[in-house]
XYZ file of C-alpha atoms in Angstrom:
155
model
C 0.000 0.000 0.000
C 1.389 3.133 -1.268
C 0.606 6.427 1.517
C 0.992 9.970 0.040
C 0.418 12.541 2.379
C -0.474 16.087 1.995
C 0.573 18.687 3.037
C 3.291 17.542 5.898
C 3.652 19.542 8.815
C 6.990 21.524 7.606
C 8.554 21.253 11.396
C 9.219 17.786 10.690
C 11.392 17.899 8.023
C 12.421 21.562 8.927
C 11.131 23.810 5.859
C 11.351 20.725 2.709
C 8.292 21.712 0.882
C 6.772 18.809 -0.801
C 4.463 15.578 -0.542
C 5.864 12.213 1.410
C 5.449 8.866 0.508
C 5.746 5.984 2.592
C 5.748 2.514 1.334
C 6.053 -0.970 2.149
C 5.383 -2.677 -1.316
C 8.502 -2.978 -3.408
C 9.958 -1.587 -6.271
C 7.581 -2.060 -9.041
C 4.512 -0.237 -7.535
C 6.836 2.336 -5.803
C 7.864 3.044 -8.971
C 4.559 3.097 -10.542
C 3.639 5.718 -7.696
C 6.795 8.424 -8.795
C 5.549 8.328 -12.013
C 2.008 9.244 -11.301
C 2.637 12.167 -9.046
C 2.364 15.463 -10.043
C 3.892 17.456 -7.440
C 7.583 19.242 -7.957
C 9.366 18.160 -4.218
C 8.663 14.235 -2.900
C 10.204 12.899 0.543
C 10.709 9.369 1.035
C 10.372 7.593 3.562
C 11.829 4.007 3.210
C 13.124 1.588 5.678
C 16.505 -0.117 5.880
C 18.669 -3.301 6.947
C 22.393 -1.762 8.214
C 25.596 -2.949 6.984
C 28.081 -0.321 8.940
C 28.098 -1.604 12.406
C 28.471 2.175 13.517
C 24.736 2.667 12.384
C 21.717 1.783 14.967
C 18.619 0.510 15.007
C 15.951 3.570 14.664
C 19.261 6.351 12.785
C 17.649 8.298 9.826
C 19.703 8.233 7.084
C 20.032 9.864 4.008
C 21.974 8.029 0.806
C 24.147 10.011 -0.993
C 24.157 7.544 -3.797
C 22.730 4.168 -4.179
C 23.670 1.036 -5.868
C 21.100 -0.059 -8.681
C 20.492 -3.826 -7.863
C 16.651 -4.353 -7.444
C 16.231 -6.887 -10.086
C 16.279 -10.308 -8.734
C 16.611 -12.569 -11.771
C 19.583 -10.570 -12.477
C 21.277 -10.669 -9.312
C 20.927 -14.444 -9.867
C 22.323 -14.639 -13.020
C 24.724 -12.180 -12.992
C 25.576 -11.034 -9.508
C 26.150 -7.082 -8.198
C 26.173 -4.499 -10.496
C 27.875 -2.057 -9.669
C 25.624 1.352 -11.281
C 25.495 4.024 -9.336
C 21.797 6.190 -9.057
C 23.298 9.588 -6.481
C 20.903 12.007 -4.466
C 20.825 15.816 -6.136
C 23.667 17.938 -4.529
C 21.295 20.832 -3.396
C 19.503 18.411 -1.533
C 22.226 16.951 0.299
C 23.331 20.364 1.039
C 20.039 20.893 2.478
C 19.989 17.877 4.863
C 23.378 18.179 5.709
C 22.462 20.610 7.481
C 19.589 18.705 9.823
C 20.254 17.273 13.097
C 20.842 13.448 13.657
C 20.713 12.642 9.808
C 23.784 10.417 9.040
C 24.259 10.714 5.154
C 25.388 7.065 3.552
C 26.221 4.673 0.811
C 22.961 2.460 -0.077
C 22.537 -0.598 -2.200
C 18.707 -1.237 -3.439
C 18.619 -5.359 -3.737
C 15.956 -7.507 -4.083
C 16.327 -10.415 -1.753
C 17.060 -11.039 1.907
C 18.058 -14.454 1.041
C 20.509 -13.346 -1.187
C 22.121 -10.859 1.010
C 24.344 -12.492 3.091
C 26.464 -13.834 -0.248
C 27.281 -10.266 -1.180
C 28.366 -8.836 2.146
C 31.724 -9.013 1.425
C 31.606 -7.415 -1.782
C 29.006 -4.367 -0.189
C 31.693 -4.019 2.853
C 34.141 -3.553 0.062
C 32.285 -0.919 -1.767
C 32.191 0.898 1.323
C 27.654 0.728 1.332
C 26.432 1.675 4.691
C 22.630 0.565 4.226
C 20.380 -2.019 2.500
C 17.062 -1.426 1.099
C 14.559 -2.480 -1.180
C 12.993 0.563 -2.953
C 15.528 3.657 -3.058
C 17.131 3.257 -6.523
C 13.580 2.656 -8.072
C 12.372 5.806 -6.136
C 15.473 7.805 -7.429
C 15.718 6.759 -11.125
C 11.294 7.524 -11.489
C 11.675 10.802 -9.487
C 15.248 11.721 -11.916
C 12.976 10.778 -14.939
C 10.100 12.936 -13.671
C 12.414 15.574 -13.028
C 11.444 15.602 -9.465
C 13.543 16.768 -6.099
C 13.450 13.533 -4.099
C 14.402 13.748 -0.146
C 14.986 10.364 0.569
C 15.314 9.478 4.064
C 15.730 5.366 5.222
C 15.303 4.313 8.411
C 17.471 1.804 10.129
C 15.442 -1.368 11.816
């Protein structure tokens, strides 16, 4: 189920004007749901799995860039790739600036299962956070020529 909310109170993301979305669905439908909005500023609100053991349970992050791996035959058949989808520089500037946002390296990949065989190799690439949704999110909002503010919480 895909949430859009609107208007959010501004105090919570301190002045980012713009709708939020909050899902818990995937990448196809998240996808589905950039592409149909209309609005010029989206914040997302995803949820990730840590890899940096400095990162805790309940941090709000925000992904600086993200590796594009959310298609699961492929990660099968061919393993990591190793495409790069990066958050807008004015926005990063932007949250730098917040309180208590830690700003990371994030792989999108499709399958829990599959995780734990490509640690190594996301340890090595220096990714902080795991999700399933982000580089979907980013690549729609890029194509819609939309300012995404994505944020990913650690659980």
């Amino acid at each position: 189920m895909v949430k859009i909310l609107t208007p959010l109170p501004r105090s919570l993301f301190k002045g980012i004007n713009g709708d939020f979305i909050f899902t818990k669905m995937g990448v196809v439908f998240t996808g589905d749901a950039v592409l149909n909005y209309r609005g010029k500023n989206l914040i997302f609100l995803g949820l990730c799995g840590k890899i940096n053991k400095k990162l805790k349970i309940g941090d709000i992050t925000v992904p600086s860039d993200c590796l594009i791996n959310e298609s699961f035959s492929d990660i099968i058949e061919k393993g990591i790739k190793k495409k790069i989808i990066k958050t807008e520089p004015d926005v990063l500037r932007k949250i730098e600036k917040f309180e208590n946002i830690k700003i990371t390296r994030n792989v999108t990949f499709p399958s829990l299962k599959m995780e734990k065989k490509f640690l190594k190799v996301f340890k090595e690439l220096k990714i902080d956070t795991v999700d399933m949704e982000l580089s979907t999110v980013l690549s729609a909002s890029k194509f819609k020529k939309i300012k995404l503010f994505p944020f990913l919480i650690v659980s």
